[in-house]
Short mmCIF file of C-alpha atoms in Angstrom, two decimals:
data_model
loop_
_atom_site.label_atom_id
_atom_site.label_comp_id
_atom_site.label_asym_id
_atom_site.label_seq_id
_atom_site.Cartn_x
_atom_site.Cartn_y
_atom_site.Cartn_z
CA UNK A 260 87.35 -15.77 38.26
CA UNK A 261 83.85 -17.48 38.28
CA UNK A 262 82.41 -18.42 35.05
CA UNK A 263 78.90 -19.21 33.97
CA UNK A 264 77.99 -21.97 31.55
CA UNK A 265 74.66 -21.26 29.83
CA UNK A 266 73.05 -23.75 27.50
CA UNK A 267 69.55 -24.35 25.73
CA UNK A 268 68.79 -27.56 24.37
CA UNK A 269 66.33 -27.41 21.24
CA UNK A 270 64.48 -30.63 20.56
CA UNK A 271 61.06 -31.62 19.17
CA UNK A 272 58.34 -34.25 19.52
CA UNK A 273 57.53 -36.11 16.39
CA UNK A 274 53.66 -36.61 17.36
CA UNK A 275 52.48 -40.38 15.84
CA UNK A 276 49.04 -40.89 14.80
CA UNK A 277 46.35 -42.72 15.56
CA UNK A 278 47.63 -46.38 14.27
CA UNK A 279 45.27 -49.45 14.31
CA UNK A 280 46.50 -53.11 14.70
CA UNK A 281 44.61 -53.79 11.17
CA UNK A 282 46.85 -50.84 9.32
CA UNK A 283 50.31 -53.11 10.28
CA UNK A 284 51.47 -53.83 6.33
CA UNK A 285 49.15 -51.62 4.75
CA UNK A 286 49.87 -48.51 5.92
CA UNK A 287 53.28 -47.64 6.35
CA UNK A 288 53.33 -43.47 7.00
CA UNK A 289 52.88 -43.15 11.36
CA UNK A 290 53.04 -39.78 12.08
CA UNK A 291 50.35 -36.75 12.65
CA UNK A 292 51.78 -33.74 10.22
CA UNK A 293 48.91 -31.76 11.58
CA UNK A 294 49.63 -32.13 15.32
CA UNK A 295 53.66 -31.77 14.13
CA UNK A 296 53.21 -28.67 12.03
CA UNK A 297 51.07 -26.82 14.99
CA UNK A 298 52.94 -27.55 17.66
CA UNK A 299 56.38 -26.55 15.98
CA UNK A 300 55.17 -23.03 14.90
CA UNK A 301 53.11 -22.71 18.17
CA UNK A 302 56.57 -23.18 20.01
CA UNK A 303 58.33 -21.16 17.45
CA UNK A 304 56.22 -18.01 17.62
CA UNK A 305 55.67 -18.24 21.78
CA UNK A 306 59.34 -19.29 23.02
CA UNK A 307 61.97 -19.40 20.44
CA UNK A 308 61.87 -16.38 17.87
CA UNK A 309 61.41 -13.97 21.28
CA UNK A 310 64.22 -15.87 23.30
CA UNK A 311 66.62 -16.31 19.86
CA UNK A 312 66.02 -12.02 19.41
CA UNK A 313 66.69 -11.34 23.37
CA UNK A 314 69.78 -13.83 23.14
CA UNK A 315 71.40 -11.71 20.09
CA UNK A 316 70.47 -8.54 21.52
CA UNK A 317 72.46 -9.90 24.46
CA UNK A 318 75.17 -10.42 22.37
CA UNK A 319 75.08 -7.36 20.74
CA UNK A 320 74.85 -5.03 23.81
CA UNK A 321 77.61 -7.28 25.30
CA UNK A 322 79.92 -7.83 23.08
CA UNK A 323 82.33 -10.57 23.85
CA UNK A 324 81.75 -11.12 27.35
CA UNK A 325 78.71 -13.01 26.95
CA UNK A 326 78.33 -16.63 25.46
CA UNK A 327 75.81 -18.66 25.28
CA UNK A 328 75.68 -22.60 24.07
CA UNK A 329 72.98 -24.39 22.31
CA UNK A 330 72.46 -28.44 21.59
CA UNK A 331 69.80 -29.39 18.78
CA UNK A 332 68.18 -32.82 18.28
CA UNK A 333 68.74 -33.87 14.30
CA UNK A 334 64.97 -34.64 14.33
CA UNK A 335 63.66 -31.58 15.85
CA UNK A 336 66.03 -29.64 13.09
CA UNK A 337 64.22 -31.37 10.51
CA UNK A 338 60.88 -29.70 12.04
CA UNK A 339 62.42 -26.41 11.94
CA UNK A 340 63.22 -26.74 8.17
CA UNK A 341 59.97 -28.11 7.42
CA UNK A 342 58.01 -25.57 9.51
CA UNK A 343 60.11 -23.23 10.94
CA UNK A 344 63.16 -22.07 8.83
CA UNK A 345 63.62 -18.74 10.25
CA UNK A 346 64.32 -20.03 13.92
CA UNK A 347 67.61 -21.86 11.54
CA UNK A 348 68.23 -18.28 9.95
CA UNK A 349 68.07 -17.15 13.51
CA UNK A 350 70.90 -19.39 14.94
CA UNK A 351 72.50 -18.93 12.03
CA UNK A 352 72.90 -15.53 12.80
CA UNK A 353 74.00 -15.71 16.18
CA UNK A 354 76.55 -18.39 15.26
CA UNK A 355 78.20 -15.66 13.14
CA UNK A 356 78.74 -13.43 16.02
CA UNK A 357 81.27 -15.86 17.58
CA UNK A 358 79.43 -16.02 20.74
CA UNK A 359 77.67 -19.25 20.38
CA UNK A 360 78.36 -23.07 20.24
CA UNK A 361 76.68 -25.85 19.06
CA UNK A 362 76.83 -29.30 20.86
CA UNK A 363 76.63 -32.59 19.39
CA UNK A 364 73.98 -35.28 21.14
CA UNK A 365 71.95 -37.99 19.23
CA UNK A 366 69.91 -37.28 16.28
CA UNK A 367 67.11 -39.08 17.56
CA UNK A 368 67.12 -37.16 20.93
CA UNK A 369 66.78 -41.22 21.97
CA UNK A 370 68.10 -43.93 24.21
CA UNK A 371 70.42 -45.55 21.91
CA UNK A 372 73.47 -44.83 24.65
CA UNK A 373 71.78 -47.28 26.43
CA UNK A 374 71.42 -50.58 23.97
CA UNK A 375 73.96 -50.33 20.99
CA UNK A 376 77.29 -48.99 21.16
CA UNK A 377 77.36 -49.05 17.23
CA UNK A 378 74.23 -47.61 16.88
CA UNK A 379 74.69 -44.55 19.99
CA UNK A 380 78.20 -43.34 17.55
CA UNK A 381 75.94 -42.94 14.08
CA UNK A 382 73.02 -41.55 15.86
CA UNK A 383 75.95 -38.56 16.89
CA UNK A 384 77.93 -38.48 14.06
CA UNK A 385 74.89 -38.07 11.42
CA UNK A 386 73.74 -35.03 14.05
CA UNK A 387 77.07 -33.77 13.96
CA UNK A 388 77.64 -33.20 10.15
CA UNK A 389 74.04 -31.68 10.69
CA UNK A 390 75.33 -29.38 12.82
CA UNK A 391 78.88 -28.71 10.29
CA UNK A 392 76.31 -28.19 7.31
CA UNK A 393 74.27 -25.69 8.66
CA UNK A 394 76.93 -23.49 11.67
CA UNK A 395 80.22 -24.54 9.69
CA UNK A 396 81.95 -26.48 12.70
CA UNK A 397 82.05 -30.15 14.17
CA UNK A 398 81.26 -29.87 17.57
CA UNK A 399 83.90 -31.12 20.43
CA UNK A 400 81.59 -31.70 23.39
CA UNK A 401 78.63 -33.61 23.53
CA UNK A 402 75.17 -33.63 25.08
CA UNK A 403 73.47 -36.88 25.48
CA UNK A 404 69.64 -37.00 25.47
CA UNK A 405 68.77 -35.70 28.43
CA UNK A 406 72.08 -35.50 30.08
CA UNK A 407 71.87 -39.35 30.11
CA UNK A 408 75.28 -40.40 31.98
CA UNK A 409 77.47 -43.18 33.42
CA UNK A 410 80.39 -44.48 33.36
CA UNK A 411 80.37 -47.02 30.05
CA UNK A 412 78.77 -43.53 28.12
CA UNK A 413 81.54 -41.78 29.20
CA UNK A 414 84.15 -44.51 27.96
CA UNK A 415 81.71 -44.31 24.43
CA UNK A 416 81.63 -40.74 24.17
CA UNK A 417 85.20 -40.38 25.12
CA UNK A 418 86.72 -43.73 22.19
CA UNK A 419 84.27 -41.21 19.71
CA UNK A 420 87.06 -38.44 19.97
CA UNK A 421 84.73 -35.70 22.25
CA UNK A 422 86.97 -33.19 24.58
CA UNK A 423 84.18 -33.37 26.97
CA UNK A 424 80.18 -33.89 27.67
CA UNK A 425 77.37 -32.52 30.19
CA UNK A 426 75.45 -34.50 32.49
CA UNK A 427 73.49 -33.83 35.44
CA UNK A 428 74.82 -32.88 38.53
CA UNK A 429 72.68 -35.45 40.94
CA UNK A 430 72.87 -35.36 44.96
CA UNK A 431 73.09 -39.08 44.78
CA UNK A 432 76.52 -38.72 42.38
CA UNK A 433 78.14 -35.73 44.05
CA UNK A 434 77.35 -36.60 47.54
CA UNK A 435 79.17 -33.91 49.69
CA UNK A 436 80.88 -32.64 46.04
CA UNK A 437 79.47 -29.53 44.75
CA UNK A 438 78.91 -29.66 40.76
CA UNK A 439 80.72 -26.04 40.54
CA UNK A 440 84.02 -27.60 39.49
CA UNK A 441 84.57 -29.52 36.24
CA UNK A 442 85.18 -33.24 36.58
CA UNK A 443 85.96 -36.26 34.25
CA UNK A 444 85.20 -39.78 33.20
CA UNK A 445 85.89 -42.46 35.90
CA UNK A 446 87.04 -44.51 33.37
CA UNK A 447 87.96 -42.13 30.65
CA UNK A 448 90.19 -39.48 32.14
CA UNK A 449 90.47 -37.05 28.87
CA UNK A 450 86.87 -36.95 28.93
CA UNK A 451 85.78 -33.60 30.91
CA UNK A 452 82.28 -33.53 32.37
CA UNK A 453 80.16 -30.65 33.12
CA UNK A 454 78.06 -30.85 36.01
CA UNK A 455 74.53 -28.98 35.87
CA UNK A 456 73.25 -26.65 39.03
CA UNK A 457 70.07 -28.29 39.38
CA UNK A 458 68.70 -25.28 41.78
CA UNK A 459 69.70 -22.53 39.61
CA UNK A 460 68.61 -24.31 36.25
CA UNK A 461 65.32 -24.64 37.47
CA UNK A 462 64.98 -21.59 39.49
CA UNK A 463 64.32 -20.56 36.00
CA UNK A 464 63.14 -23.05 33.92
CA UNK A 465 60.71 -24.36 36.41
CA UNK A 466 59.83 -21.90 39.52
CA UNK A 467 60.92 -18.63 37.44
CA UNK A 468 56.65 -17.87 37.49
CA UNK A 469 55.12 -19.78 40.60
CA UNK A 470 54.29 -17.12 42.98
CA UNK A 471 53.97 -19.44 45.67
CA UNK A 472 58.07 -20.16 45.20
CA UNK A 473 59.82 -18.74 48.40
CA UNK A 474 62.11 -17.47 45.76
CA UNK A 475 59.44 -15.49 43.85
CA UNK A 476 60.17 -13.13 42.35
CA UNK A 477 63.05 -13.84 41.13
CA UNK A 478 65.75 -10.75 39.83
CA UNK A 479 68.46 -10.79 37.41
CA UNK A 480 70.76 -9.33 40.62
CA UNK A 481 69.91 -11.38 43.83
CA UNK A 482 70.45 -14.52 41.17
CA UNK A 483 74.20 -13.10 40.43
CA UNK A 484 74.60 -12.42 43.93
CA UNK A 485 74.15 -15.71 44.80
CA UNK A 486 76.19 -17.08 42.33
CA UNK A 487 78.85 -14.30 43.56
CA UNK A 488 78.57 -15.49 47.33
CA UNK A 489 79.79 -18.78 46.19
CA UNK A 490 82.79 -20.02 47.85
CA UNK A 491 85.93 -18.71 46.10
CA UNK A 492 87.36 -21.97 44.60
CA UNK A 493 83.92 -22.87 43.22
CA UNK A 494 84.19 -21.05 39.84
CA UNK A 495 82.14 -23.24 37.15
CA UNK A 496 77.88 -22.62 37.37
CA UNK A 497 76.23 -24.65 35.21
CA UNK A 498 72.83 -23.65 34.19
CA UNK A 499 70.93 -26.26 31.58
CA UNK A 500 67.50 -26.21 30.56
CA UNK A 501 65.20 -26.62 27.65
CA UNK A 502 65.00 -23.20 25.37
CA UNK A 503 61.03 -23.73 25.59
CA UNK A 504 60.95 -22.95 28.69
CA UNK A 505 61.54 -19.34 27.73
CA UNK A 506 57.82 -18.73 26.94
CA UNK A 507 56.16 -21.68 27.17
CA UNK A 508 56.88 -23.25 30.64
CA UNK A 509 57.69 -19.68 32.24
CA UNK A 510 55.66 -17.44 29.46
CA UNK A 511 56.61 -13.93 27.79
CA UNK A 512 54.19 -12.35 30.45
CA UNK A 513 56.35 -13.57 33.42
CA UNK A 514 59.32 -11.14 32.26
CA UNK A 515 61.27 -14.35 32.13
CA UNK A 516 63.37 -12.61 29.26
CA UNK A 517 63.26 -9.18 30.71
CA UNK A 518 65.19 -11.73 33.87
CA UNK A 519 67.41 -12.76 30.97
CA UNK A 520 68.75 -9.91 29.64
CA UNK A 521 69.64 -8.33 32.62
CA UNK A 522 71.93 -11.19 33.43
CA UNK A 523 75.30 -10.30 31.71
CA UNK A 524 75.06 -6.62 33.55
CA UNK A 525 74.97 -7.84 36.70
CA UNK A 526 77.65 -10.42 36.19
CA UNK A 527 80.30 -7.80 34.87
CA UNK A 528 79.62 -5.73 37.93
CA UNK A 529 80.53 -8.94 39.96
CA UNK A 530 83.51 -9.89 37.66
CA UNK A 531 81.67 -13.11 36.84
CA UNK A 532 82.28 -13.98 32.97
CA UNK A 533 80.28 -16.33 30.13
CA UNK A 534 81.79 -19.25 28.93
CA UNK A 535 81.43 -22.17 26.46
CA UNK A 536 81.40 -25.72 27.32
CA UNK A 537 84.83 -26.10 25.05
CA UNK A 538 86.39 -22.78 26.10
CA UNK A 539 86.11 -24.76 30.08
CA UNK A 540 87.38 -28.25 28.58
CA UNK A 541 90.55 -26.05 26.98
CA UNK A 542 91.14 -23.71 30.01
CA UNK A 543 90.39 -25.55 33.14
CA UNK A 544 91.68 -28.62 34.85
CA UNK A 545 89.31 -31.17 36.27
CA UNK A 546 89.45 -31.68 40.16
CA UNK A 547 88.49 -35.19 40.37
CA UNK A 548 86.63 -38.47 38.60
CA UNK A 549 83.26 -38.65 38.91
CA UNK A 550 81.88 -41.89 39.66
CA UNK A 551 78.26 -43.22 37.85
CA UNK A 552 78.38 -46.86 37.59
CA UNK A 553 74.56 -46.52 37.24
CA UNK A 554 72.99 -44.19 34.70
CA UNK A 555 71.63 -40.57 35.64
CA UNK A 556 69.86 -38.44 33.71
CA UNK A 557 68.14 -34.79 34.12
CA UNK A 558 64.27 -36.26 34.48
CA UNK A 559 62.04 -36.55 37.53
CA UNK A 560 63.17 -36.54 41.30
CA UNK A 561 65.32 -40.23 40.97
CA UNK A 562 67.31 -38.33 38.21
CA UNK A 563 67.61 -41.86 36.53
CA UNK A 564 66.05 -43.60 33.34
CA UNK A 565 63.27 -45.04 35.07
CA UNK A 566 60.65 -42.41 33.00
CA UNK A 567 61.71 -44.16 30.25
CA UNK A 568 62.62 -47.70 30.82
CA UNK A 569 60.59 -48.62 34.07
CA UNK A 570 58.08 -50.49 33.59
CA UNK A 571 57.82 -53.69 31.29
CA UNK A 572 56.09 -52.43 28.51
CA UNK A 573 58.66 -49.57 28.12
CA UNK A 574 61.31 -52.11 28.36
CA UNK A 575 59.81 -54.85 25.87
CA UNK A 576 58.99 -51.96 23.17
CA UNK A 577 62.76 -50.59 23.59
CA UNK A 578 64.12 -54.43 23.05
CA UNK A 579 61.87 -55.05 20.13
CA UNK A 580 63.28 -51.61 18.99
CA UNK A 581 66.78 -51.84 19.13
CA UNK A 582 66.46 -55.85 18.57
CA UNK A 583 66.91 -54.55 14.58
CA UNK A 584 69.43 -51.47 15.22
CA UNK A 585 72.13 -53.84 13.85
CA UNK A 586 70.08 -54.83 10.47
CA UNK A 587 68.87 -50.71 10.21
CA UNK A 588 72.03 -49.51 9.99
CA UNK A 589 72.86 -51.14 6.74
CA UNK A 590 69.67 -50.38 4.93
CA UNK A 591 70.42 -47.39 3.03
CA UNK A 592 66.32 -46.50 2.10
CA UNK A 593 65.98 -42.86 3.32
CA UNK A 594 62.47 -43.59 4.46
CA UNK A 595 63.01 -46.39 6.40
CA UNK A 596 66.19 -44.48 8.05
CA UNK A 597 63.75 -41.73 8.71
CA UNK A 598 61.08 -43.72 10.28
CA UNK A 599 64.25 -45.23 12.58
CA UNK A 600 65.36 -41.99 13.67
CA UNK A 601 61.68 -40.92 14.41
CA UNK A 602 60.88 -43.71 16.42
CA UNK A 603 63.89 -43.56 18.94
CA UNK A 604 62.69 -41.13 20.12
CA UNK A 605 62.77 -41.10 24.08
CA UNK A 606 59.31 -39.50 24.44
CA UNK A 607 57.80 -42.21 22.83
CA UNK A 608 58.67 -44.47 25.56
CA UNK A 609 57.84 -41.47 28.31
CA UNK A 610 54.45 -41.75 26.90
CA UNK A 611 54.02 -45.41 28.29
CA UNK A 612 55.75 -44.11 32.32
CA UNK A 613 53.79 -45.39 34.87
CA UNK A 614 55.57 -43.46 37.38
CA UNK A 615 53.37 -41.06 39.89
CA UNK A 616 55.76 -38.24 39.36
CA UNK A 617 54.87 -37.20 35.37
CA UNK A 618 55.74 -33.83 35.92
CA UNK A 619 54.72 -31.90 33.06
CA UNK A 620 53.85 -34.74 30.98
CA UNK A 621 51.43 -34.31 28.48
CA UNK A 622 50.69 -37.77 26.30
CA UNK A 623 48.79 -35.93 23.46
CA UNK A 624 46.51 -38.49 22.02
CA UNK A 625 46.92 -41.04 24.63
CA UNK A 626 44.69 -42.17 27.42
CA UNK A 627 47.42 -43.20 29.27
CA UNK A 628 50.29 -45.71 29.21
CA UNK A 629 48.81 -48.80 27.95
CA UNK A 630 47.33 -46.67 24.94
CA UNK A 631 50.62 -45.50 24.30
CA UNK A 632 51.99 -48.84 24.24
CA UNK A 633 49.40 -50.24 22.42
CA UNK A 634 49.74 -48.02 19.50
CA UNK A 635 53.29 -47.66 19.13
CA UNK A 636 53.81 -51.40 19.37
CA UNK A 637 51.58 -51.39 16.18
CA UNK A 638 53.90 -48.63 14.55
CA UNK A 639 56.83 -50.97 15.75
CA UNK A 640 55.70 -54.49 14.06
CA UNK A 641 55.06 -52.69 10.81
CA UNK A 642 58.40 -51.13 10.52
CA UNK A 643 60.28 -54.23 11.87
CA UNK A 644 58.00 -56.09 9.21
CA UNK A 645 59.75 -53.62 6.44
CA UNK A 646 63.31 -54.62 8.13
CA UNK A 647 62.58 -57.99 7.85
CA UNK A 648 61.46 -57.36 4.12
CA UNK A 649 65.07 -55.98 3.34
CA UNK A 650 67.08 -58.26 5.65
CA UNK A 651 64.86 -61.46 6.70
CA UNK A 652 65.83 -63.60 9.72
CA UNK A 653 67.07 -66.23 7.63
CA UNK A 654 70.25 -63.97 7.19
CA UNK A 655 72.12 -65.33 10.46
CA UNK A 656 74.08 -63.29 12.89
CA UNK A 657 77.54 -64.61 11.77
CA UNK A 658 76.52 -63.79 7.90
CA UNK A 659 75.18 -60.38 9.31
CA UNK A 660 77.95 -59.88 11.47
CA UNK A 661 80.09 -60.02 8.50
CA UNK A 662 78.24 -57.86 6.40
CA UNK A 663 78.43 -54.97 9.07
CA UNK A 664 82.23 -55.57 9.20
CA UNK A 665 82.52 -55.03 5.31
CA UNK A 666 80.54 -52.19 5.45
CA UNK A 667 82.49 -50.70 8.65
CA UNK A 668 85.70 -51.22 6.62
CA UNK A 669 84.73 -49.68 3.50
CA UNK A 670 83.43 -46.66 5.79
CA UNK A 671 86.93 -46.26 8.04
CA UNK A 672 88.27 -46.58 3.77
CA UNK A 673 86.71 -43.63 2.64
CA UNK A 674 86.95 -41.61 5.61
CA UNK A 675 90.96 -42.42 5.19
CA UNK A 676 90.58 -41.31 1.76
CA UNK A 677 88.52 -38.42 2.63
CA UNK A 678 91.48 -36.96 4.70
CA UNK A 679 93.93 -38.25 2.18
CA UNK A 680 92.17 -35.90 -0.15
CA UNK A 681 91.88 -32.87 1.99
CA UNK A 682 95.31 -33.10 2.46
CA UNK A 683 96.90 -33.30 -0.93
CA UNK A 684 94.67 -30.52 -1.76
CA UNK A 685 95.62 -28.31 1.03
CA UNK A 686 99.22 -29.80 -0.37
CA UNK A 687 98.30 -29.12 -4.02
CA UNK A 688 96.78 -25.06 -3.03
CA UNK A 689 100.65 -24.43 -0.80
CA UNK A 690 103.13 -25.72 -4.57
CA UNK A 691 100.38 -23.50 -6.43
CA UNK A 692 101.31 -20.53 -3.98
CA UNK A 693 104.49 -20.84 -4.55
CA UNK A 694 104.52 -21.18 -8.27
CA UNK A 695 102.49 -17.87 -8.33
CA UNK A 696 104.97 -16.07 -6.03
CA UNK A 697 107.59 -17.56 -8.15
CA UNK A 698 106.17 -16.01 -11.35
CA UNK A 699 105.37 -12.91 -9.50
CA UNK A 700 109.16 -12.77 -8.64
CA UNK A 701 110.62 -13.52 -12.19
CA UNK A 702 107.87 -10.99 -14.23
CA UNK A 703 109.27 -8.28 -11.24
CA UNK A 704 112.99 -8.94 -12.58
CA UNK A 705 111.87 -9.43 -16.34
CA UNK A 706 112.27 -5.53 -16.62
CA UNK A 707 116.04 -4.78 -15.42
CA UNK A 708 117.50 -7.62 -17.69
CA UNK A 709 115.69 -6.40 -20.50
CA UNK A 710 117.32 -2.82 -20.03
CA UNK A 711 120.36 -4.50 -19.66
CA UNK A 712 119.88 -6.01 -23.13
CA UNK A 713 120.30 -3.00 -25.54
CA UNK A 714 123.15 -1.23 -23.72
CA UNK A 715 125.62 -4.26 -24.69
CA UNK A 716 124.25 -4.34 -28.20
CA UNK A 717 125.48 -0.72 -28.41
CA UNK A 718 128.41 -1.41 -27.07
CA UNK A 719 129.26 -3.87 -29.68
CA UNK A 720 128.18 -1.81 -32.15
CA UNK A 721 130.50 0.61 -31.22
CA UNK A 722 133.65 -1.85 -31.21
CA UNK A 723 132.62 -3.12 -34.58
CA UNK A 724 133.11 0.61 -36.07
#
């Protein structure tokens, strides 16, 4: 039986303000608050709220037959908390239906997986905690920023304990293979891989409202018929996109939400179901390993990381940022930690790209890639000076590594103690329940004993007479 895995990403760009060289060391606040509030409010009104309302209707109309998946960056959640809490309330409402899964991803929506293994693990762990705090369950499947993946990254993700991971069904990786199967990591066979169907996903997110597209207009029944006509053995269709595609990239006037709402009924007629990534990883078997020695993503025609690290400016900014990663991880300053999250966001590097194929790229306040690089490096210069003020360069790598080892060991010890506390609490609850049960049993047997006692006393009295 064919199944559709429908997944939406929610992430919000943190807009940096114009920051001059002469601000370094004086101004430690880097953000354009007005633009951040304006942009998230606009997206919430035009896309997130109507899209989530529609998804809620789809769940109610189809009960357990329709399921959907989201991943939300930590910095995106922070923007929603501040400027659009109604979106979080909608997501929590959907979560209560039991038909929604929330995935893990880097908190910063950054490129830490390409730079520093421990920074990547910390980034993901922080986002997982936020998902558990809001939705009550820790994710078991991970989606890296922009579906970035390689064999090495897959190995890191498997070592973190995840069961599955989402990535791109890129032609240069698949070759003759189809994305409509479940695969696994080449160096960590226990990590299942769900590959995005590029064509089926982009038909909705990129081409739906394009009247010059040969597939225009796209109707739900025709879309599902294409899935139904796939070979019987191709049973997994992964449709991944940004949630903002519904309402922003494809305006509501295009009837994109009406199209989406009709999908479950059309799928049901063809015997096609909807599943979440964790369900797929649990129920389906992998058919083969995927060999990905070079990093891929879902961005641009090349499906690689060149949009973030393709020129010398981007690489210099990237190396300087992650050059202080180890020092930042031992910092307990909340303000510095938040700046670290925001400065890692991948869009900061994409604004510096010089690639000609910048489809859908809005550089905001920047006139071009060099302008974006200059502004970011000014901010980064101030940020690094603040980090070094806490952990100066005089603290050599050996001393820093020793400190990192101590902190890591303390973290492991705290985690073990937390698990032991949970175990003991569970044991105590069982003992208390058993004690209550014993007390109740004793209470039920007391009246019988009490009624027998007077009878014995009465007999004794007669004997005495």
